[in-house]
mmCIF file of C-alpha atoms in Angstrom:
data_model
loop_
_atom_site.group_PDB
_atom_site.id
_atom_site.type_symbol
_atom_site.label_atom_id
_atom_site.label_comp_id
_atom_site.label_asym_id
_atom_site.label_seq_id
_atom_site.Cartn_x
_atom_site.Cartn_y
_atom_site.Cartn_z
ATOM 1 C CA MET A 1 0.000 0.000 0.000
ATOM 2 C CA ALA A 2 2.851 2.387 0.815
ATOM 3 C CA PRO A 3 4.278 2.542 -2.735
ATOM 4 C CA ARG A 4 0.788 3.192 -4.125
ATOM 5 C CA PHE A 5 0.193 5.921 -1.518
ATOM 6 C CA ASN A 6 3.548 7.526 -2.345
ATOM 7 C CA PHE A 7 2.708 7.426 -6.059
ATOM 8 C CA LEU A 8 -0.672 9.073 -5.502
ATOM 9 C CA LEU A 9 0.880 11.705 -3.231
ATOM 10 C CA HIS A 10 3.541 12.432 -5.834
ATOM 11 C CA ALA A 11 0.900 12.689 -8.566
ATOM 12 C CA PHE A 12 -1.188 15.051 -6.446
ATOM 13 C CA LEU A 13 1.799 17.291 -5.707
ATOM 14 C CA CYS A 14 2.735 17.409 -9.393
ATOM 15 C CA LEU A 15 -0.821 18.374 -10.286
ATOM 16 C CA ALA A 16 -0.856 21.077 -7.608
ATOM 17 C CA LEU A 17 2.455 22.479 -8.805
ATOM 18 C CA ALA A 18 1.263 22.418 -12.394
ATOM 19 C CA THR A 19 -1.909 24.273 -11.467
ATOM 20 C CA THR A 20 0.068 26.871 -9.554
ATOM 21 C CA SER A 21 2.713 27.417 -12.197
ATOM 22 C CA PHE A 22 0.190 27.601 -15.044
ATOM 23 C CA SER A 23 -2.040 30.269 -13.521
ATOM 24 C CA LEU A 24 -1.513 33.862 -14.640
ATOM 25 C CA SER A 25 0.667 35.993 -12.384
ATOM 26 C CA PRO A 26 1.927 39.606 -12.412
ATOM 27 C CA LYS A 27 5.365 38.193 -11.561
ATOM 28 C CA PHE A 28 5.542 35.727 -14.484
ATOM 29 C CA TYR A 29 8.489 37.475 -16.188
ATOM 30 C CA ASP A 30 10.286 38.662 -13.040
ATOM 31 C CA ASN A 31 12.909 35.924 -13.340
ATOM 32 C CA LEU A 32 12.302 34.796 -16.909
ATOM 33 C CA CYS A 33 13.016 38.238 -18.394
ATOM 34 C CA PRO A 34 12.828 41.251 -16.052
ATOM 35 C CA GLN A 35 13.609 43.608 -18.961
ATOM 36 C CA ALA A 36 10.433 42.620 -20.854
ATOM 37 C CA LEU A 37 7.836 44.894 -19.264
ATOM 38 C CA PRO A 38 10.026 48.038 -19.262
ATOM 39 C CA ALA A 39 10.728 47.413 -22.965
ATOM 40 C CA ILE A 40 7.011 47.200 -23.754
ATOM 41 C CA LYS A 41 6.328 50.388 -21.808
ATOM 42 C CA ARG A 42 9.059 52.330 -23.664
ATOM 43 C CA ILE A 43 7.692 51.461 -27.084
ATOM 44 C CA VAL A 44 4.051 52.070 -26.130
ATOM 45 C CA GLU A 45 4.894 55.482 -24.650
ATOM 46 C CA ALA A 46 6.820 56.464 -27.792
ATOM 47 C CA ALA A 47 4.004 55.271 -30.076
ATOM 48 C CA VAL A 48 1.319 57.123 -28.089
ATOM 49 C CA HIS A 49 3.489 60.256 -27.992
ATOM 50 C CA ARG A 50 3.766 60.152 -31.801
ATOM 51 C CA GLU A 51 0.034 59.507 -32.245
ATOM 52 C CA PRO A 52 -2.258 59.672 -29.176
ATOM 53 C CA ARG A 53 -4.937 57.686 -31.056
ATOM 54 C CA MET A 54 -2.599 54.687 -30.974
ATOM 55 C CA GLY A 55 -3.282 54.280 -27.251
ATOM 56 C CA ALA A 56 -6.957 53.635 -27.928
ATOM 57 C CA SER A 57 -6.039 51.305 -30.804
ATOM 58 C CA LEU A 58 -3.756 49.148 -28.644
ATOM 59 C CA LEU A 59 -6.395 48.997 -25.889
ATOM 60 C CA ARG A 60 -8.959 47.865 -28.465
ATOM 61 C CA LEU A 61 -6.663 45.118 -29.799
ATOM 62 C CA HIS A 62 -6.584 43.455 -26.358
ATOM 63 C CA PHE A 63 -10.372 43.737 -26.022
ATOM 64 C CA HIS A 64 -11.085 42.293 -29.480
ATOM 65 C CA ASP A 65 -8.553 39.523 -28.931
ATOM 66 C CA CYS A 66 -9.975 38.401 -25.591
ATOM 67 C CA PHE A 67 -13.594 38.289 -26.775
ATOM 68 C CA VAL A 68 -12.794 35.731 -29.503
ATOM 69 C CA ASN A 69 -11.927 32.409 -27.856
ATOM 70 C CA GLY A 70 -10.012 34.052 -25.032
ATOM 71 C CA CYS A 71 -6.877 36.201 -24.713
ATOM 72 C CA ASP A 72 -4.661 34.152 -27.019
ATOM 73 C CA GLY A 73 -3.279 36.574 -29.619
ATOM 74 C CA SER A 74 -5.488 35.064 -32.328
ATOM 75 C CA LEU A 75 -6.458 38.521 -33.619
ATOM 76 C CA LEU A 76 -2.844 39.145 -34.661
ATOM 77 C CA LEU A 77 -2.639 36.148 -37.012
ATOM 78 C CA ASP A 78 -2.759 36.729 -40.774
ATOM 79 C CA SER A 79 -4.791 34.410 -42.999
ATOM 80 C CA THR A 80 -3.389 31.022 -44.003
ATOM 81 C CA SER A 81 -4.718 28.155 -46.140
ATOM 82 C CA ALA A 82 -6.203 26.729 -42.912
ATOM 83 C CA PHE A 83 -8.149 29.780 -41.649
ATOM 84 C CA GLU A 84 -9.196 33.349 -42.451
ATOM 85 C CA THR A 85 -7.833 36.109 -40.247
ATOM 86 C CA GLU A 86 -10.038 37.666 -37.572
ATOM 87 C CA LYS A 87 -8.913 41.024 -38.941
ATOM 88 C CA ASN A 88 -11.549 40.563 -41.672
ATOM 89 C CA ALA A 89 -14.450 40.107 -39.219
ATOM 90 C CA ARG A 90 -17.237 42.718 -39.273
ATOM 91 C CA GLY A 91 -16.128 44.284 -35.994
ATOM 92 C CA ASN A 92 -12.489 44.452 -37.089
ATOM 93 C CA PHE A 93 -12.288 45.050 -40.844
ATOM 94 C CA ASN A 94 -10.627 48.365 -41.702
ATOM 95 C CA SER A 95 -10.870 49.426 -38.056
ATOM 96 C CA VAL A 96 -8.462 47.434 -35.856
ATOM 97 C CA ARG A 97 -4.977 48.925 -36.071
ATOM 98 C CA GLY A 98 -1.648 49.081 -34.244
ATOM 99 C CA PHE A 99 -0.210 45.833 -35.598
ATOM 100 C CA GLU A 100 3.066 47.521 -36.577
ATOM 101 C CA VAL A 101 3.535 48.697 -32.979
ATOM 102 C CA VAL A 102 2.919 45.135 -31.733
ATOM 103 C CA ASP A 103 5.545 43.876 -34.213
ATOM 104 C CA GLN A 104 7.987 46.486 -32.912
ATOM 105 C CA ILE A 105 7.319 45.477 -29.305
ATOM 106 C CA LYS A 106 7.764 41.784 -30.120
ATOM 107 C CA ALA A 107 11.108 42.368 -31.848
ATOM 108 C CA GLU A 108 12.383 44.448 -28.930
ATOM 109 C CA VAL A 109 11.307 42.097 -26.126
ATOM 110 C CA ASP A 110 12.804 39.134 -27.961
ATOM 111 C CA ARG A 111 16.021 41.134 -28.295
ATOM 112 C CA VAL A 112 16.264 42.170 -24.645
ATOM 113 C CA CYS A 113 15.226 38.703 -23.449
ATOM 114 C CA GLY A 114 17.670 36.969 -25.774
ATOM 115 C CA ARG A 115 14.976 34.637 -27.136
ATOM 116 C CA PRO A 116 11.195 34.477 -27.685
ATOM 117 C CA VAL A 117 9.807 34.080 -24.156
ATOM 118 C CA VAL A 118 7.080 36.757 -24.139
ATOM 119 C CA SER A 119 3.841 35.758 -25.867
ATOM 120 C CA CYS A 120 2.002 38.036 -28.262
ATOM 121 C CA ALA A 121 -1.098 37.634 -26.084
ATOM 122 C CA ASP A 122 0.813 38.981 -23.073
ATOM 123 C CA ILE A 123 2.165 41.839 -25.184
ATOM 124 C CA LEU A 124 -1.420 42.892 -25.973
ATOM 125 C CA ALA A 125 -2.388 42.765 -22.297
ATOM 126 C CA VAL A 126 0.587 44.863 -21.148
ATOM 127 C CA ALA A 127 0.364 47.299 -24.079
ATOM 128 C CA ALA A 128 -3.304 47.946 -23.223
ATOM 129 C CA ARG A 129 -2.396 48.854 -19.634
ATOM 130 C CA ASP A 130 0.586 50.981 -20.685
ATOM 131 C CA SER A 131 -1.553 52.790 -23.285
ATOM 132 C CA VAL A 132 -4.149 53.763 -20.684
ATOM 133 C CA LEU A 133 -1.376 54.968 -18.389
ATOM 134 C CA ALA A 134 0.261 56.971 -21.196
ATOM 135 C CA LEU A 135 -3.068 58.727 -21.816
ATOM 136 C CA GLY A 136 -3.316 59.776 -18.156
ATOM 137 C CA GLY A 137 -5.412 56.875 -16.904
ATOM 138 C CA PRO A 138 -5.049 54.326 -14.110
ATOM 139 C CA THR A 139 -2.674 51.418 -13.818
ATOM 140 C CA TRP A 140 -3.253 47.837 -12.667
ATOM 141 C CA LYS A 141 -1.195 44.698 -12.174
ATOM 142 C CA VAL A 142 -1.446 42.734 -15.420
ATOM 143 C CA ARG A 143 -1.515 38.983 -14.847
ATOM 144 C CA LEU A 144 0.860 37.266 -17.246
ATOM 145 C CA GLY A 145 1.817 33.849 -18.547
ATOM 146 C CA ARG A 146 -0.526 33.543 -21.534
ATOM 147 C CA ARG A 147 0.571 31.581 -24.560
ATOM 148 C CA ASP A 148 -0.382 32.120 -28.192
ATOM 149 C CA SER A 149 -2.954 30.246 -30.246
ATOM 150 C CA THR A 150 -1.981 28.524 -33.486
ATOM 151 C CA THR A 151 -5.282 29.310 -35.225
ATOM 152 C CA ALA A 152 -7.930 32.010 -35.578
ATOM 153 C CA SER A 153 -11.613 32.185 -36.517
ATOM 154 C CA ARG A 154 -13.235 34.969 -38.498
ATOM 155 C CA ALA A 155 -16.628 33.235 -38.129
ATOM 156 C CA LEU A 156 -16.361 33.235 -34.333
ATOM 157 C CA ALA A 157 -15.245 36.874 -34.331
ATOM 158 C CA ASP A 158 -18.286 37.755 -36.459
ATOM 159 C CA SER A 159 -20.612 36.085 -33.972
ATOM 160 C CA VAL A 160 -19.178 37.202 -30.603
ATOM 161 C CA LEU A 161 -17.733 40.707 -30.947
ATOM 162 C CA PRO A 162 -20.182 43.305 -29.599
ATOM 163 C CA SER A 163 -21.686 45.610 -32.199
ATOM 164 C CA ALA A 164 -21.941 49.401 -32.039
ATOM 165 C CA SER A 165 -25.662 49.049 -32.811
ATOM 166 C CA MET A 166 -26.480 46.842 -29.794
ATOM 167 C CA ASP A 167 -29.070 47.860 -27.209
ATOM 168 C CA LEU A 168 -28.557 47.321 -23.469
ATOM 169 C CA PRO A 169 -30.057 43.781 -23.192
ATOM 170 C CA ALA A 170 -27.885 42.623 -26.113
ATOM 171 C CA LEU A 171 -24.761 44.176 -24.559
ATOM 172 C CA ILE A 172 -25.457 42.620 -21.153
ATOM 173 C CA SER A 173 -25.954 39.211 -22.797
ATOM 174 C CA ASN A 174 -22.830 39.589 -24.936
ATOM 175 C CA PHE A 175 -20.639 40.386 -21.917
ATOM 176 C CA LYS A 176 -22.290 37.696 -19.783
ATOM 177 C CA ASN A 177 -21.265 35.121 -22.407
ATOM 178 C CA GLN A 178 -17.661 36.123 -21.668
ATOM 179 C CA GLY A 179 -18.113 35.791 -17.888
ATOM 180 C CA LEU A 180 -18.370 39.569 -17.455
ATOM 181 C CA ASN A 181 -21.153 41.255 -15.479
ATOM 182 C CA THR A 182 -23.015 44.542 -15.922
ATOM 183 C CA ARG A 183 -20.453 46.511 -13.912
ATOM 184 C CA ASP A 184 -17.709 45.136 -16.170
ATOM 185 C CA LEU A 185 -19.768 46.192 -19.207
ATOM 186 C CA VAL A 186 -20.085 49.806 -18.055
ATOM 187 C CA ALA A 187 -16.494 50.068 -16.795
ATOM 188 C CA LEU A 188 -14.946 48.542 -19.927
ATOM 189 C CA SER A 189 -17.169 50.650 -22.189
ATOM 190 C CA GLY A 190 -15.459 53.573 -20.465
ATOM 191 C CA GLY A 191 -12.463 52.703 -22.626
ATOM 192 C CA HIS A 192 -14.324 54.792 -25.211
ATOM 193 C CA THR A 193 -13.141 57.844 -23.299
ATOM 194 C CA VAL A 194 -10.186 57.659 -25.706
ATOM 195 C CA GLY A 195 -10.090 57.243 -29.452
ATOM 196 C CA LEU A 196 -12.109 57.954 -32.578
ATOM 197 C CA SER A 197 -14.852 56.264 -34.570
ATOM 198 C CA GLN A 198 -15.675 56.156 -38.277
ATOM 199 C CA CYS A 199 -18.759 57.883 -39.703
ATOM 200 C CA VAL A 200 -20.130 54.595 -41.072
ATOM 201 C CA ILE A 201 -20.342 53.282 -37.488
ATOM 202 C CA PHE A 202 -22.321 56.184 -35.985
ATOM 203 C CA ARG A 203 -24.211 57.592 -39.016
ATOM 204 C CA ASN A 204 -27.512 55.887 -38.220
ATOM 205 C CA ARG A 205 -27.499 57.295 -34.672
ATOM 206 C CA ILE A 206 -26.854 60.930 -35.593
ATOM 207 C CA TYR A 207 -29.580 60.936 -38.256
ATOM 208 C CA ASN A 208 -32.226 58.632 -36.779
ATOM 209 C CA ALA A 209 -31.885 58.304 -32.982
ATOM 210 C CA THR A 210 -34.405 59.930 -30.652
ATOM 211 C CA ASN A 211 -32.244 59.704 -27.504
ATOM 212 C CA ILE A 212 -29.625 62.149 -28.796
ATOM 213 C CA ASP A 213 -28.915 65.789 -28.023
ATOM 214 C CA PRO A 214 -29.999 67.716 -31.180
ATOM 215 C CA THR A 215 -27.049 70.113 -31.062
ATOM 216 C CA PHE A 216 -24.611 67.214 -30.758
ATOM 217 C CA ALA A 217 -26.251 65.385 -33.683
ATOM 218 C CA LYS A 218 -25.990 68.532 -35.820
ATOM 219 C CA GLU A 219 -22.290 68.941 -34.954
ATOM 220 C CA ARG A 220 -21.506 65.360 -35.942
ATOM 221 C CA ARG A 221 -23.427 65.602 -39.231
ATOM 222 C CA VAL A 222 -20.983 68.289 -40.437
ATOM 223 C CA THR A 223 -18.281 65.678 -41.014
ATOM 224 C CA CYS A 224 -20.566 62.654 -41.450
ATOM 225 C CA PRO A 225 -22.974 63.164 -44.372
ATOM 226 C CA ARG A 226 -25.922 60.869 -45.102
ATOM 227 C CA THR A 227 -23.940 59.288 -47.940
ATOM 228 C CA GLY A 228 -20.190 59.107 -48.441
ATOM 229 C CA GLY A 229 -17.443 59.971 -46.002
ATOM 230 C CA ASN A 230 -17.641 56.522 -44.399
ATOM 231 C CA THR A 231 -14.114 56.682 -42.984
ATOM 232 C CA ASN A 232 -14.381 60.261 -41.688
ATOM 233 C CA LEU A 233 -13.449 60.234 -38.005
ATOM 234 C CA ALA A 234 -15.088 61.763 -34.939
ATOM 235 C CA PRO A 235 -13.969 61.622 -31.292
ATOM 236 C CA LEU A 236 -15.770 59.208 -28.982
ATOM 237 C CA ASP A 237 -15.798 61.944 -26.349
ATOM 238 C CA PRO A 238 -14.596 65.596 -26.222
ATOM 239 C CA THR A 239 -11.118 64.617 -24.940
ATOM 240 C CA PRO A 240 -10.156 61.602 -27.123
ATOM 241 C CA ALA A 241 -6.465 61.744 -26.148
ATOM 242 C CA ARG A 242 -7.089 61.803 -22.392
ATOM 243 C CA PHE A 243 -8.334 58.948 -20.210
ATOM 244 C CA ASP A 244 -10.952 60.679 -18.072
ATOM 245 C CA THR A 245 -14.693 60.603 -17.303
ATOM 246 C CA ALA A 246 -15.858 62.848 -20.175
ATOM 247 C CA TYR A 247 -17.329 59.756 -21.859
ATOM 248 C CA PHE A 248 -19.774 59.202 -18.994
ATOM 249 C CA LYS A 249 -20.569 62.913 -18.676
ATOM 250 C CA ASN A 250 -21.442 62.836 -22.372
ATOM 251 C CA LEU A 251 -23.827 59.911 -21.901
ATOM 252 C CA VAL A 252 -25.731 61.774 -19.182
ATOM 253 C CA LYS A 253 -26.220 64.604 -21.728
ATOM 254 C CA GLU A 254 -27.334 62.144 -24.442
ATOM 255 C CA ARG A 255 -24.164 62.906 -26.395
ATOM 256 C CA GLY A 256 -22.894 59.328 -26.726
ATOM 257 C CA LEU A 257 -21.484 58.824 -30.228
ATOM 258 C CA LEU A 258 -22.381 55.155 -30.685
ATOM 259 C CA THR A 259 -25.769 53.532 -30.160
ATOM 260 C CA SER A 260 -24.092 51.004 -27.846
ATOM 261 C CA ASP A 261 -22.610 53.874 -25.815
ATOM 262 C CA GLN A 262 -25.867 55.729 -25.243
ATOM 263 C CA ALA A 263 -27.586 52.409 -24.446
ATOM 264 C CA LEU A 264 -25.762 52.522 -21.102
ATOM 265 C CA PHE A 265 -27.712 55.650 -20.134
ATOM 266 C CA SER A 266 -31.167 55.415 -21.603
ATOM 267 C CA GLY A 267 -33.536 54.643 -18.741
ATOM 268 C CA GLY A 268 -32.096 51.186 -18.047
ATOM 269 C CA SER A 269 -30.380 49.302 -15.239
ATOM 270 C CA THR A 270 -26.953 50.867 -15.888
ATOM 271 C CA ASP A 271 -28.008 54.534 -15.609
ATOM 272 C CA LYS A 272 -27.027 54.823 -11.959
ATOM 273 C CA LEU A 273 -23.514 53.438 -12.513
ATOM 274 C CA VAL A 274 -22.958 55.789 -15.466
ATOM 275 C CA GLU A 275 -23.925 58.706 -13.216
ATOM 276 C CA THR A 276 -21.559 57.463 -10.497
ATOM 277 C CA TYR A 277 -18.619 57.240 -12.905
ATOM 278 C CA SER A 278 -19.436 60.661 -14.404
ATOM 279 C CA LYS A 279 -19.046 62.251 -10.964
ATOM 280 C CA ASN A 280 -16.384 60.017 -9.413
ATOM 281 C CA PRO A 281 -13.225 59.410 -11.489
ATOM 282 C CA ASP A 282 -11.670 57.298 -8.710
ATOM 283 C CA ALA A 283 -14.596 54.857 -8.750
ATOM 284 C CA PHE A 284 -14.284 54.499 -12.542
ATOM 285 C CA TRP A 285 -10.525 54.011 -12.430
ATOM 286 C CA VAL A 286 -10.712 51.333 -9.740
ATOM 287 C CA ASP A 287 -13.477 49.418 -11.519
ATOM 288 C CA PHE A 288 -11.831 49.768 -14.925
ATOM 289 C CA GLY A 289 -8.621 48.173 -13.623
ATOM 290 C CA LYS A 290 -10.539 45.323 -11.968
ATOM 291 C CA SER A 291 -12.556 44.658 -15.125
ATOM 292 C CA MET A 292 -9.447 44.736 -17.331
ATOM 293 C CA ILE A 293 -7.847 42.078 -15.115
ATOM 294 C CA LYS A 294 -11.038 40.033 -15.282
ATOM 295 C CA MET A 295 -11.263 40.364 -19.071
ATOM 296 C CA GLY A 296 -7.594 39.470 -19.434
ATOM 297 C CA ASN A 297 -8.334 36.194 -17.672
ATOM 298 C CA ILE A 298 -10.817 34.954 -20.303
ATOM 299 C CA LYS A 299 -9.732 31.450 -21.345
ATOM 300 C CA PRO A 300 -5.953 32.010 -21.517
ATOM 301 C CA LEU A 301 -3.697 29.327 -22.948
ATOM 302 C CA THR A 302 -1.097 28.389 -20.312
ATOM 303 C CA GLY A 303 1.496 25.741 -19.531
ATOM 304 C CA ASN A 304 2.090 23.575 -22.579
ATOM 305 C CA GLN A 305 -0.933 24.870 -24.483
ATOM 306 C CA GLY A 306 -0.384 26.904 -27.621
ATOM 307 C CA GLN A 307 3.057 28.361 -28.340
ATOM 308 C CA ILE A 308 5.222 31.456 -27.971
ATOM 309 C CA ARG A 309 5.167 32.936 -31.457
ATOM 310 C CA VAL A 310 8.343 34.293 -33.001
ATOM 311 C CA ASN A 311 6.243 36.439 -35.348
ATOM 312 C CA CYS A 312 2.933 37.656 -33.939
ATOM 313 C CA ARG A 313 1.369 37.485 -37.422
ATOM 314 C CA LYS A 314 2.276 33.824 -38.031
#
């Protein structure tokens, strides 16, 4: 009996160690490559300094990656004979950007680490945090240790990415499917306090919505005509290069640019939280960081799953 007991004990300890070592941790690269995170931060800060919009773009990459089969870097993959890239999905086509910055980060971290040890999925998670910080927003401890997928799915991206035309029940359901609650929905939507949107995305709202400030609608129509000008850009809130609470203040005034934005303050269950965030930046910052950590933990590949890509596109 003793040998069998010892074997079972050994097996249990191995399983426990495996579970511990394969869970995400803020300290994952502390010994593996302590230069990795500072390298990512340097490149993100330089990119955002050159073009503030890039901060919003890098934040969006992490979001759109995590919502499609977990935070696995699948969004970064180009098409192959085996699958079509997620970049062509409805919610991504001609709108996701920042891939050149990710390539630059990957090359630099592999250089300072001496080999490819930092996953592309982890790069997206850290770059999102560093982008928010570079735009004057909060920081949080990013949990690390993700590995990269070897495939992608445009079809899945088409079916699971939230749409700018969604109403509140659809948004709540969409986030719930990812293990995120209503507070996560409102906090993460606050990421729209930075960045720009294309006319084709918000045209229907500024010409047809009833829950919109008339003056605001008129202002937006100047650069977004009924036909044409699809790629003309407008800010998601009045301070698109600063991470603040102007987004929520806008919603209270019915000046949300996207239908899915204004849905958060339109007589529904999220009105009160929008009002809280509009008046209390600290509450928004704390909840945003918590929700980013939670989102970053959606179905990560760890341990021996997936791979560490040499090229984030392949």
